[in-house]
Amino acid sequence: MKLKKTDILKALEKISAPGEGQNLVESGAVTNVQVFGDEVEVDVTIKNPSLQAKKKTEVEILKCIHREVYEKAKIKVNLKVDAPEKPKVNQIKGNPIPGIQNIIAVASGKGGVGKSTVTANLAVTLAKMGFKVGLLDTDIYGPSMPIMFDVATEKPLSINVDGKAKMKPIENYGVKLLSIGFFTEPNQAVIWRGPMAAKALNQMIFDAHWGELDFLLLDLPPGTGDIHLSIMQSLPVTGAVVVSTPQEIALADARKGVAMFQQEAINVPVLGIVENMAYFTPAELPDNKYYIFGENGARNLSEDLEVPFLGQIPLVQSIREAGDVGRPAALQTATPTEEAFEELTKNVVQELVRRNTDLPPTEAIKITTMAGCSAVKKK
């Protein structure tokens, strides 16, 4: 039996296009029909990418032509999917802070690796280089920046900016600073659930008068949790720096920290990895290096993950002492410690310039599903 193309098209008008209010012909889903005697070849393009929609469409075409035109017709369906592009998770710009050029998150997968010490010294080194720098201590439960900057007894003032009350950050060593530690007593524990902590962070971010800044550094708490997501939902973070010691246990968590920023739902560029407490050199033996926590662990991790290695910071007693007395060690002059932090800072700035040249601005993420909170799988 010789079939007619018009009969085939008329039959296909009785099939609804999946997810649309029109039939296959009206919607333009049927792109071509060829007839060769009792053989029919139908080209169909649908917008619904699900396997169920594809299978249902194919089955309905076969049934409809057999029922309406010829029950013994030999039918071939060429089905394609032309699904609209999924909106990028990062498409919402969020609330950037006017006047702040770059926001750098300093993170660590594990606590106790010296992340806050590195952040404080990175901040003062940037200030020494002439940059305008701010530092937000986002560790709600263990704020340490007020002590490290010798401003633990200070309280931010309220100032009027364009008719609105704003917090004025505390400033020392050329760095503007805000921390929850300014608003709590030294012996007071902050016992807050995630939403309360996130609200407090948003107030310190958006209700503060930071002014013009070249860099705002974020000292993140250890781990990969609620605070991290809240920060990246609130701010378009330019890039992240991950701090680790060479120890294998610390490296395992640093790997997770890098993976968090690289997760599709977050997608914050990782500027690189810092190896803190890389080696110990006694003052009386300046040419000796003792690798107490292991040798080149973070450097090897950076190569493995294909992210930049930003530098090594030695295990030096004066760095700890300087942090305890509130004068970051990078403020010292003509010392190996100053040299190490200067090298680190130059590398961070270099990677940031490269990142801003090669990539578009980061946008504040929008968590649309629980995928943003799922365990990160290693590829």
C-alpha positions as a Markdown table, in Angstrom:
| # | Residue | x | y | z |
|---|---|---|---|---|
| 1 | Met | 0.0 | 0.0 | 0.0 |
| 2 | Lys | 1.2 | 3.4 | -0.9 |
| 3 | Leu | 0.9 | 5.9 | 1.9 |
| 4 | Lys | 0.4 | 9.7 | 1.6 |
| 5 | Lys | 2.4 | 12.3 | 3.5 |
| 6 | Thr | -0.7 | 14.4 | 4.1 |
| 7 | Asp | -2.4 | 11.5 | 5.9 |
| 8 | Ile | 0.7 | 11.0 | 8.1 |
| 9 | Leu | 0.8 | 14.7 | 9.0 |
| 10 | Lys | -3.0 | 14.7 | 9.8 |
| 11 | Ala | -2.5 | 11.7 | 12.1 |
| 12 | Leu | 0.4 | 13.4 | 13.9 |
| 13 | Glu | -1.8 | 16.4 | 14.6 |
| 14 | Lys | -3.6 | 14.2 | 17.2 |
| 15 | Ile | -0.4 | 13.8 | 19.3 |
| 16 | Ser | 0.4 | 16.5 | 21.8 |
| 17 | Ala | 4.0 | 17.8 | 22.0 |
| 18 | Pro | 5.4 | 16.9 | 25.5 |
| 19 | Gly | 5.3 | 19.9 | 27.8 |
| 20 | Glu | 3.6 | 22.1 | 25.3 |
| 21 | Gly | 0.0 | 23.1 | 24.5 |
| 22 | Gln | 0.2 | 22.3 | 20.8 |
| 23 | Asn | 0.3 | 19.1 | 18.8 |
| 24 | Leu | 3.5 | 17.8 | 17.1 |
| 25 | Val | 2.7 | 19.5 | 13.8 |
| 26 | Glu | 1.6 | 22.9 | 15.1 |
| 27 | Ser | 4.5 | 23.2 | 17.5 |
| 28 | Gly | 7.0 | 22.5 | 14.7 |
| 29 | Ala | 8.2 | 19.4 | 16.4 |
| 30 | Val | 7.8 | 17.4 | 13.2 |
| 31 | Thr | 10.6 | 18.6 | 11.0 |
| 32 | Asn | 10.3 | 16.1 | 8.2 |
| 33 | Val | 8.1 | 13.2 | 6.9 |
| 34 | Gln | 9.2 | 10.9 | 4.1 |
| 35 | Val | 7.0 | 8.2 | 2.6 |
| 36 | Phe | 8.3 | 5.2 | 0.5 |
| 37 | Gly | 5.4 | 3.0 | -0.4 |
| 38 | Asp | 4.3 | 1.5 | 3.0 |
| 39 | Glu | 7.5 | 2.8 | 4.7 |
| 40 | Val | 7.4 | 6.0 | 6.8 |
| 41 | Glu | 10.3 | 8.0 | 8.3 |
| 42 | Val | 9.4 | 10.8 | 10.7 |
| 43 | Asp | 12.0 | 13.3 | 12.0 |
| 44 | Val | 10.8 | 14.8 | 15.4 |
| 45 | Thr | 12.5 | 17.4 | 17.7 |
| 46 | Ile | 11.1 | 17.8 | 21.2 |
| 47 | Lys | 12.2 | 20.2 | 24.0 |
| 48 | Asn | 11.6 | 17.8 | 26.9 |
| 49 | Pro | 14.9 | 15.9 | 27.5 |
| 50 | Ser | 13.5 | 13.3 | 29.8 |
| 51 | Leu | 13.8 | 9.6 | 28.8 |
| 52 | Gln | 10.1 | 9.2 | 29.6 |
| 53 | Ala | 9.0 | 12.0 | 27.2 |
| 54 | Lys | 11.2 | 10.7 | 24.4 |
| 55 | Lys | 9.9 | 7.1 | 24.8 |
| 56 | Lys | 6.3 | 8.3 | 25.0 |
| 57 | Thr | 6.5 | 10.5 | 21.9 |
| 58 | Glu | 8.0 | 7.6 | 19.9 |
| 59 | Val | 5.4 | 5.1 | 21.0 |
| 60 | Glu | 2.5 | 7.5 | 20.3 |
| 61 | Ile | 3.8 | 8.2 | 16.8 |
| 62 | Leu | 3.9 | 4.5 | 16.0 |
| 63 | Lys | 0.5 | 3.8 | 17.5 |
| 64 | Cys | -1.2 | 6.8 | 15.8 |
| 65 | Ile | 0.1 | 6.1 | 12.3 |
| 66 | His | -0.8 | 2.4 | 12.6 |
| 67 | Arg | -4.3 | 3.3 | 13.9 |
| 68 | Glu | -5.1 | 6.3 | 11.7 |
| 69 | Val | -3.3 | 5.5 | 8.5 |
| 70 | Tyr | -2.2 | 1.9 | 8.0 |
| 71 | Glu | -1.8 | -0.8 | 10.6 |
| 72 | Lys | 1.0 | -2.6 | 8.8 |
| 73 | Ala | 3.1 | 0.6 | 8.0 |
| 74 | Lys | 6.8 | 0.3 | 8.6 |
| 75 | Ile | 7.7 | 3.3 | 10.7 |
| 76 | Lys | 11.1 | 4.8 | 11.6 |
| 77 | Val | 11.2 | 7.7 | 14.1 |
| 78 | Asn | 14.3 | 9.9 | 14.3 |
| 79 | Leu | 13.9 | 11.7 | 17.5 |
| 80 | Lys | 16.1 | 14.6 | 18.7 |
| 81 | Val | 16.0 | 16.7 | 21.8 |
| 82 | Asp | 16.5 | 20.5 | 21.6 |
| 83 | Ala | 16.2 | 21.4 | 25.2 |
| 84 | Pro | 16.7 | 25.0 | 26.3 |
| 85 | Glu | 19.9 | 25.7 | 28.1 |
| 86 | Lys | 19.6 | 25.3 | 31.8 |
| 87 | Pro | 20.0 | 28.6 | 33.6 |
| 88 | Lys | 23.4 | 28.8 | 35.3 |
| 89 | Val | 23.3 | 28.4 | 39.0 |
| 90 | Asn | 25.4 | 31.6 | 39.3 |
| 91 | Gln | 23.1 | 33.8 | 37.2 |
| 92 | Ile | 21.8 | 35.8 | 40.1 |
| 93 | Lys | 24.3 | 38.6 | 40.8 |
| 94 | Gly | 23.2 | 39.0 | 44.4 |
| 95 | Asn | 24.3 | 42.1 | 46.4 |
| 96 | Pro | 27.9 | 43.2 | 45.6 |
| 97 | Ile | 29.3 | 45.8 | 48.0 |
| 98 | Pro | 29.8 | 49.1 | 46.3 |
| 99 | Gly | 33.5 | 50.2 | 46.3 |
| 100 | Ile | 35.0 | 46.8 | 46.9 |
| 101 | Gln | 37.1 | 45.6 | 44.0 |
| 102 | Asn | 38.1 | 42.0 | 45.0 |
| 103 | Ile | 36.8 | 39.6 | 47.7 |
| 104 | Ile | 39.2 | 36.8 | 48.6 |
| 105 | Ala | 38.0 | 33.9 | 50.8 |
| 106 | Val | 40.7 | 32.3 | 52.9 |
| 107 | Ala | 39.7 | 28.8 | 53.9 |
| 108 | Ser | 40.9 | 25.5 | 55.3 |
| 109 | Gly | 39.3 | 22.1 | 55.4 |
| 110 | Lys | 40.8 | 21.5 | 58.9 |
| 111 | Gly | 41.1 | 23.7 | 62.0 |
| 112 | Gly | 44.5 | 24.4 | 63.6 |
| 113 | Val | 46.5 | 24.8 | 60.4 |
| 114 | Gly | 47.0 | 28.6 | 60.9 |
| 115 | Lys | 44.4 | 29.9 | 58.5 |
| 116 | Ser | 43.6 | 33.0 | 60.5 |
| 117 | Thr | 47.3 | 33.7 | 61.0 |
| 118 | Val | 47.9 | 33.5 | 57.3 |
| 119 | Thr | 44.9 | 35.8 | 56.6 |
| 120 | Ala | 46.0 | 38.4 | 59.1 |
| 121 | Asn | 49.5 | 38.5 | 57.7 |
| 122 | Leu | 48.3 | 38.5 | 54.1 |
| 123 | Ala | 46.1 | 41.5 | 55.0 |
| 124 | Val | 48.8 | 43.6 | 56.6 |
| 125 | Thr | 51.3 | 42.7 | 53.8 |
| 126 | Leu | 48.7 | 44.0 | 51.2 |
| 127 | Ala | 48.3 | 47.2 | 53.3 |
| 128 | Lys | 52.1 | 47.6 | 53.4 |
| 129 | Met | 52.2 | 47.3 | 49.6 |
| 130 | Gly | 49.8 | 50.3 | 49.4 |
| 131 | Phe | 46.5 | 48.6 | 48.8 |
| 132 | Lys | 43.3 | 49.5 | 50.6 |
| 133 | Val | 42.4 | 46.4 | 52.6 |
| 134 | Gly | 39.4 | 45.1 | 54.7 |
| 135 | Leu | 39.2 | 41.9 | 56.7 |
| 136 | Leu | 35.9 | 40.2 | 57.8 |
| 137 | Asp | 36.3 | 37.6 | 60.4 |
| 138 | Thr | 33.5 | 35.2 | 59.5 |
| 139 | Asp | 34.3 | 32.6 | 62.1 |
| 140 | Ile | 31.2 | 33.3 | 64.3 |
| 141 | Tyr | 32.0 | 30.6 | 66.9 |
| 142 | Gly | 35.8 | 31.2 | 67.2 |
| 143 | Pro | 36.6 | 34.8 | 66.2 |
| 144 | Ser | 40.4 | 35.5 | 66.6 |
| 145 | Met | 41.1 | 38.6 | 64.5 |
| 146 | Pro | 40.4 | 41.2 | 67.3 |
| 147 | Ile | 43.3 | 39.6 | 69.3 |
| 148 | Met | 45.6 | 39.3 | 66.3 |
| 149 | Phe | 45.1 | 43.0 | 65.5 |
| 150 | Asp | 45.3 | 44.1 | 69.2 |
| 151 | Val | 41.8 | 45.6 | 69.1 |
| 152 | Ala | 40.0 | 43.1 | 71.3 |
| 153 | Thr | 38.6 | 45.9 | 73.6 |
| 154 | Glu | 37.4 | 48.1 | 70.7 |
| 155 | Lys | 33.7 | 48.5 | 69.7 |
| 156 | Pro | 32.6 | 49.6 | 66.2 |
| 157 | Leu | 30.9 | 52.9 | 66.1 |
| 158 | Ser | 27.6 | 53.7 | 64.3 |
| 159 | Ile | 27.9 | 56.4 | 61.7 |
| 160 | Asn | 25.4 | 58.0 | 59.4 |
| 161 | Val | 26.0 | 57.3 | 55.7 |
| 162 | Asp | 23.4 | 58.8 | 53.2 |
| 163 | Gly | 20.8 | 58.8 | 55.9 |
| 164 | Lys | 21.4 | 55.2 | 57.0 |
| 165 | Ala | 23.1 | 54.0 | 60.2 |
| 166 | Lys | 26.2 | 52.0 | 59.3 |
| 167 | Met | 28.9 | 50.2 | 61.3 |
| 168 | Lys | 32.4 | 51.7 | 61.1 |
| 169 | Pro | 35.0 | 49.0 | 61.0 |
| 170 | Ile | 37.8 | 49.1 | 63.5 |
| 171 | Glu | 41.1 | 49.9 | 61.8 |
| 172 | Asn | 44.7 | 49.0 | 62.7 |
| 173 | Tyr | 47.9 | 48.5 | 60.7 |
| 174 | Gly | 46.1 | 49.9 | 57.7 |
| 175 | Val | 43.4 | 47.2 | 57.7 |
| 176 | Lys | 39.7 | 47.7 | 58.3 |
| 177 | Leu | 38.3 | 45.0 | 60.5 |
| 178 | Leu | 35.0 | 43.6 | 61.6 |
| 179 | Ser | 34.4 | 40.5 | 63.7 |
| 180 | Ile | 31.6 | 39.1 | 65.9 |
| 181 | Gly | 34.3 | 39.2 | 68.6 |
| 182 | Phe | 33.6 | 42.9 | 68.9 |
| 183 | Phe | 30.1 | 42.3 | 69.9 |
| 184 | Thr | 30.5 | 39.6 | 72.5 |
| 185 | Glu | 32.3 | 39.3 | 75.9 |
| 186 | Pro | 35.6 | 37.5 | 76.0 |
| 187 | Asn | 34.1 | 34.6 | 78.0 |
| 188 | Gln | 30.8 | 34.5 | 76.2 |
| 189 | Ala | 30.2 | 31.5 | 73.9 |
| 190 | Val | 28.2 | 32.1 | 70.7 |
| 191 | Ile | 25.5 | 29.4 | 70.7 |
| 192 | Trp | 23.6 | 30.1 | 67.5 |
| 193 | Arg | 22.0 | 28.0 | 64.8 |
| 194 | Gly | 22.9 | 28.5 | 61.2 |
| 195 | Pro | 20.2 | 31.1 | 60.3 |
| 196 | Met | 21.2 | 33.3 | 63.2 |
| 197 | Ala | 24.9 | 33.1 | 62.3 |
| 198 | Ala | 24.1 | 33.9 | 58.6 |
| 199 | Lys | 22.0 | 36.9 | 59.7 |
| 200 | Ala | 24.8 | 38.3 | 61.8 |
| 201 | Leu | 27.3 | 37.9 | 58.9 |
| 202 | Asn | 25.0 | 39.7 | 56.5 |
| 203 | Gln | 24.8 | 42.6 | 59.0 |
| 204 | Met | 28.6 | 42.8 | 59.2 |
| 205 | Ile | 28.8 | 42.7 | 55.4 |
| 206 | Phe | 26.0 | 45.0 | 54.2 |
| 207 | Asp | 25.4 | 47.2 | 57.3 |
| 208 | Ala | 29.1 | 48.2 | 57.4 |
| 209 | His | 30.7 | 51.2 | 55.8 |
| 210 | Trp | 33.8 | 49.6 | 54.2 |
| 211 | Gly | 34.5 | 52.5 | 51.9 |
| 212 | Glu | 36.8 | 52.0 | 48.9 |
| 213 | Leu | 38.7 | 48.7 | 49.2 |
| 214 | Asp | 41.1 | 47.0 | 46.8 |
| 215 | Phe | 40.7 | 43.8 | 48.8 |
| 216 | Leu | 38.2 | 42.4 | 51.3 |
| 217 | Leu | 39.6 | 39.3 | 52.9 |
| 218 | Leu | 37.2 | 36.8 | 54.4 |
| 219 | Asp | 38.6 | 34.6 | 57.2 |
| 220 | Leu | 36.3 | 31.6 | 56.9 |
| 221 | Pro | 35.8 | 29.0 | 59.6 |
| 222 | Pro | 37.3 | 25.5 | 59.2 |
| 223 | Gly | 35.4 | 22.9 | 57.2 |
| 224 | Thr | 32.8 | 23.1 | 54.4 |
| 225 | Gly | 29.5 | 24.0 | 56.0 |
| 226 | Asp | 26.6 | 26.4 | 56.4 |
| 227 | Ile | 28.7 | 29.6 | 57.0 |
| 228 | His | 30.6 | 29.0 | 53.7 |
| 229 | Leu | 27.4 | 28.6 | 51.7 |
| 230 | Ser | 25.9 | 31.7 | 53.4 |
| 231 | Ile | 28.9 | 33.8 | 52.5 |
| 232 | Met | 28.9 | 32.6 | 48.9 |
| 233 | Gln | 25.2 | 33.2 | 48.6 |
| 234 | Ser | 25.7 | 36.8 | 49.9 |
| 235 | Leu | 28.8 | 37.9 | 48.1 |
| 236 | Pro | 30.4 | 37.5 | 44.7 |
| 237 | Val | 33.7 | 36.0 | 45.9 |
| 238 | Thr | 36.4 | 36.8 | 43.5 |
| 239 | Gly | 38.6 | 33.8 | 44.4 |
| 240 | Ala | 39.6 | 31.5 | 47.2 |
| 241 | Val | 42.9 | 30.7 | 49.0 |
| 242 | Val | 43.2 | 27.3 | 50.8 |
| 243 | Val | 45.6 | 26.9 | 53.7 |
| 244 | Ser | 47.0 | 23.6 | 54.8 |
| 245 | Thr | 50.0 | 22.1 | 56.6 |
| 246 | Pro | 52.1 | 19.4 | 54.9 |
| 247 | Gln | 50.5 | 16.8 | 57.2 |
| 248 | Glu | 48.5 | 14.1 | 55.4 |
| 249 | Ile | 45.5 | 14.5 | 57.7 |
| 250 | Ala | 45.4 | 18.2 | 57.0 |
| 251 | Leu | 45.8 | 17.6 | 53.2 |
| 252 | Ala | 42.8 | 15.3 | 53.1 |
| 253 | Asp | 40.6 | 18.1 | 54.4 |
| 254 | Ala | 42.3 | 20.7 | 52.2 |
| 255 | Arg | 41.4 | 18.6 | 49.2 |
| 256 | Lys | 37.7 | 18.8 | 50.3 |
| 257 | Gly | 38.1 | 22.6 | 50.8 |
| 258 | Val | 39.3 | 23.0 | 47.2 |
| 259 | Ala | 36.5 | 20.6 | 45.9 |
| 260 | Met | 33.9 | 22.8 | 47.7 |
| 261 | Phe | 34.8 | 25.9 | 45.8 |
| 262 | Gln | 35.1 | 23.9 | 42.5 |
| 263 | Gln | 31.7 | 22.3 | 42.9 |
| 264 | Glu | 29.4 | 23.2 | 40.0 |
| 265 | Ala | 26.8 | 24.9 | 42.2 |
| 266 | Ile | 29.5 | 27.2 | 43.8 |
| 267 | Asn | 32.2 | 27.6 | 41.1 |
| 268 | Val | 34.5 | 30.1 | 42.9 |
| 269 | Pro | 38.0 | 30.2 | 41.3 |
| 270 | Val | 40.7 | 28.7 | 43.6 |
| 271 | Leu | 43.7 | 31.1 | 43.5 |
| 272 | Gly | 45.9 | 28.5 | 45.1 |
| 273 | Ile | 47.1 | 26.6 | 48.1 |
| 274 | Val | 49.4 | 27.9 | 50.9 |
| 275 | Glu | 51.6 | 25.5 | 52.8 |
| 276 | Asn | 51.8 | 26.7 | 56.4 |
| 277 | Met | 54.2 | 25.4 | 59.0 |
| 278 | Ala | 56.1 | 24.0 | 56.1 |
| 279 | Tyr | 59.4 | 23.5 | 58.0 |
| 280 | Phe | 61.2 | 24.5 | 61.1 |
| 281 | Thr | 64.5 | 26.4 | 61.1 |
| 282 | Pro | 66.2 | 27.0 | 64.5 |
| 283 | Ala | 67.5 | 30.5 | 65.0 |
| 284 | Glu | 71.0 | 29.1 | 65.9 |
| 285 | Leu | 71.0 | 26.9 | 62.7 |
| 286 | Pro | 69.6 | 29.2 | 60.0 |
| 287 | Asp | 70.6 | 26.9 | 57.2 |
| 288 | Asn | 68.8 | 23.8 | 58.6 |
| 289 | Lys | 65.2 | 22.8 | 57.8 |
| 290 | Tyr | 63.3 | 20.3 | 59.8 |
| 291 | Tyr | 60.1 | 19.0 | 58.2 |
| 292 | Ile | 58.1 | 18.4 | 61.3 |
| 293 | Phe | 54.7 | 17.9 | 59.6 |
| 294 | Gly | 56.0 | 16.4 | 56.4 |
| 295 | Glu | 57.7 | 17.7 | 53.3 |
| 296 | Asn | 56.1 | 19.5 | 50.3 |
| 297 | Gly | 52.7 | 17.9 | 51.1 |
| 298 | Ala | 50.6 | 21.0 | 50.1 |
| 299 | Arg | 52.9 | 21.6 | 47.1 |
| 300 | Asn | 52.2 | 18.1 | 45.8 |
| 301 | Leu | 48.5 | 18.5 | 46.5 |
| 302 | Ser | 48.4 | 21.7 | 44.4 |
| 303 | Glu | 50.0 | 19.7 | 41.5 |
| 304 | Asp | 47.6 | 16.9 | 41.9 |
| 305 | Leu | 44.6 | 19.2 | 41.9 |
| 306 | Glu | 46.1 | 21.4 | 39.2 |
| 307 | Val | 45.7 | 24.6 | 41.2 |
| 308 | Pro | 48.5 | 27.2 | 41.8 |
| 309 | Phe | 51.0 | 26.7 | 44.7 |
| 310 | Leu | 51.2 | 30.1 | 46.4 |
| 311 | Gly | 54.1 | 29.6 | 48.8 |
| 312 | Gln | 55.5 | 28.1 | 52.0 |
| 313 | Ile | 55.3 | 29.7 | 55.4 |
| 314 | Pro | 57.9 | 28.3 | 57.9 |
| 315 | Leu | 57.1 | 27.2 | 61.5 |
| 316 | Val | 58.5 | 30.1 | 63.4 |
| 317 | Gln | 57.9 | 30.9 | 67.1 |
| 318 | Ser | 57.8 | 34.6 | 66.4 |
| 319 | Ile | 54.8 | 34.2 | 64.1 |
| 320 | Arg | 52.8 | 32.7 | 67.0 |
| 321 | Glu | 54.1 | 35.2 | 69.5 |
| 322 | Ala | 53.3 | 38.1 | 67.1 |
| 323 | Gly | 49.7 | 36.9 | 66.7 |
| 324 | Asp | 49.2 | 36.5 | 70.4 |
| 325 | Val | 50.4 | 40.1 | 71.2 |
| 326 | Gly | 48.3 | 41.6 | 68.4 |
| 327 | Arg | 51.0 | 42.6 | 65.9 |
| 328 | Pro | 51.2 | 40.3 | 62.9 |
| 329 | Ala | 54.6 | 39.0 | 62.1 |
| 330 | Ala | 54.6 | 40.3 | 58.6 |
| 331 | Leu | 55.0 | 43.8 | 60.1 |
| 332 | Gln | 58.5 | 42.9 | 61.1 |
| 333 | Thr | 61.2 | 44.2 | 58.7 |
| 334 | Ala | 64.2 | 42.5 | 57.2 |
| 335 | Thr | 63.3 | 39.0 | 58.5 |
| 336 | Pro | 62.7 | 35.7 | 56.7 |
| 337 | Thr | 59.1 | 35.8 | 58.0 |
| 338 | Glu | 58.5 | 39.1 | 56.3 |
| 339 | Glu | 60.1 | 37.8 | 53.1 |
| 340 | Ala | 57.9 | 34.6 | 53.2 |
| 341 | Phe | 54.7 | 36.6 | 53.6 |
| 342 | Glu | 55.7 | 39.1 | 50.9 |
| 343 | Glu | 56.3 | 36.2 | 48.5 |
| 344 | Leu | 53.0 | 34.7 | 49.3 |
| 345 | Thr | 51.1 | 38.0 | 48.9 |
| 346 | Lys | 52.8 | 38.7 | 45.5 |
| 347 | Asn | 51.7 | 35.3 | 44.3 |
| 348 | Val | 48.1 | 35.8 | 45.5 |
| 349 | Val | 48.0 | 39.2 | 43.7 |
| 350 | Gln | 49.5 | 37.7 | 40.6 |
| 351 | Glu | 47.0 | 34.9 | 40.5 |
| 352 | Leu | 44.2 | 37.3 | 41.2 |
| 353 | Val | 45.2 | 39.5 | 38.2 |
| 354 | Arg | 45.4 | 36.4 | 36.0 |
| 355 | Arg | 42.0 | 35.3 | 37.2 |
| 356 | Asn | 40.4 | 38.7 | 36.5 |
| 357 | Thr | 42.0 | 38.7 | 33.1 |
| 358 | Asp | 40.9 | 35.2 | 32.1 |
| 359 | Leu | 37.5 | 34.8 | 33.8 |
| 360 | Pro | 34.3 | 36.9 | 34.1 |
| 361 | Pro | 33.4 | 38.3 | 37.5 |
| 362 | Thr | 32.1 | 35.7 | 40.0 |
| 363 | Glu | 28.5 | 36.0 | 40.9 |
| 364 | Ala | 26.8 | 35.3 | 44.2 |
| 365 | Ile | 25.5 | 31.8 | 44.0 |
| 366 | Lys | 21.9 | 30.8 | 44.2 |
| 367 | Ile | 21.3 | 27.4 | 45.9 |
| 368 | Thr | 18.2 | 26.0 | 44.1 |
| 369 | Thr | 18.4 | 22.4 | 45.2 |
| 370 | Met | 19.9 | 20.3 | 48.0 |
| 371 | Ala | 22.7 | 19.6 | 45.6 |
| 372 | Gly | 24.5 | 22.6 | 47.0 |
| 373 | Cys | 24.6 | 20.9 | 50.4 |
| 374 | Ser | 25.5 | 17.4 | 49.1 |
| 375 | Ala | 28.8 | 15.6 | 49.7 |
| 376 | Val | 31.4 | 16.6 | 47.2 |
| 377 | Lys | 32.4 | 13.7 | 45.0 |
| 378 | Lys | 35.9 | 13.5 | 43.7 |
| 379 | Lys | 36.0 | 13.3 | 39.9 |
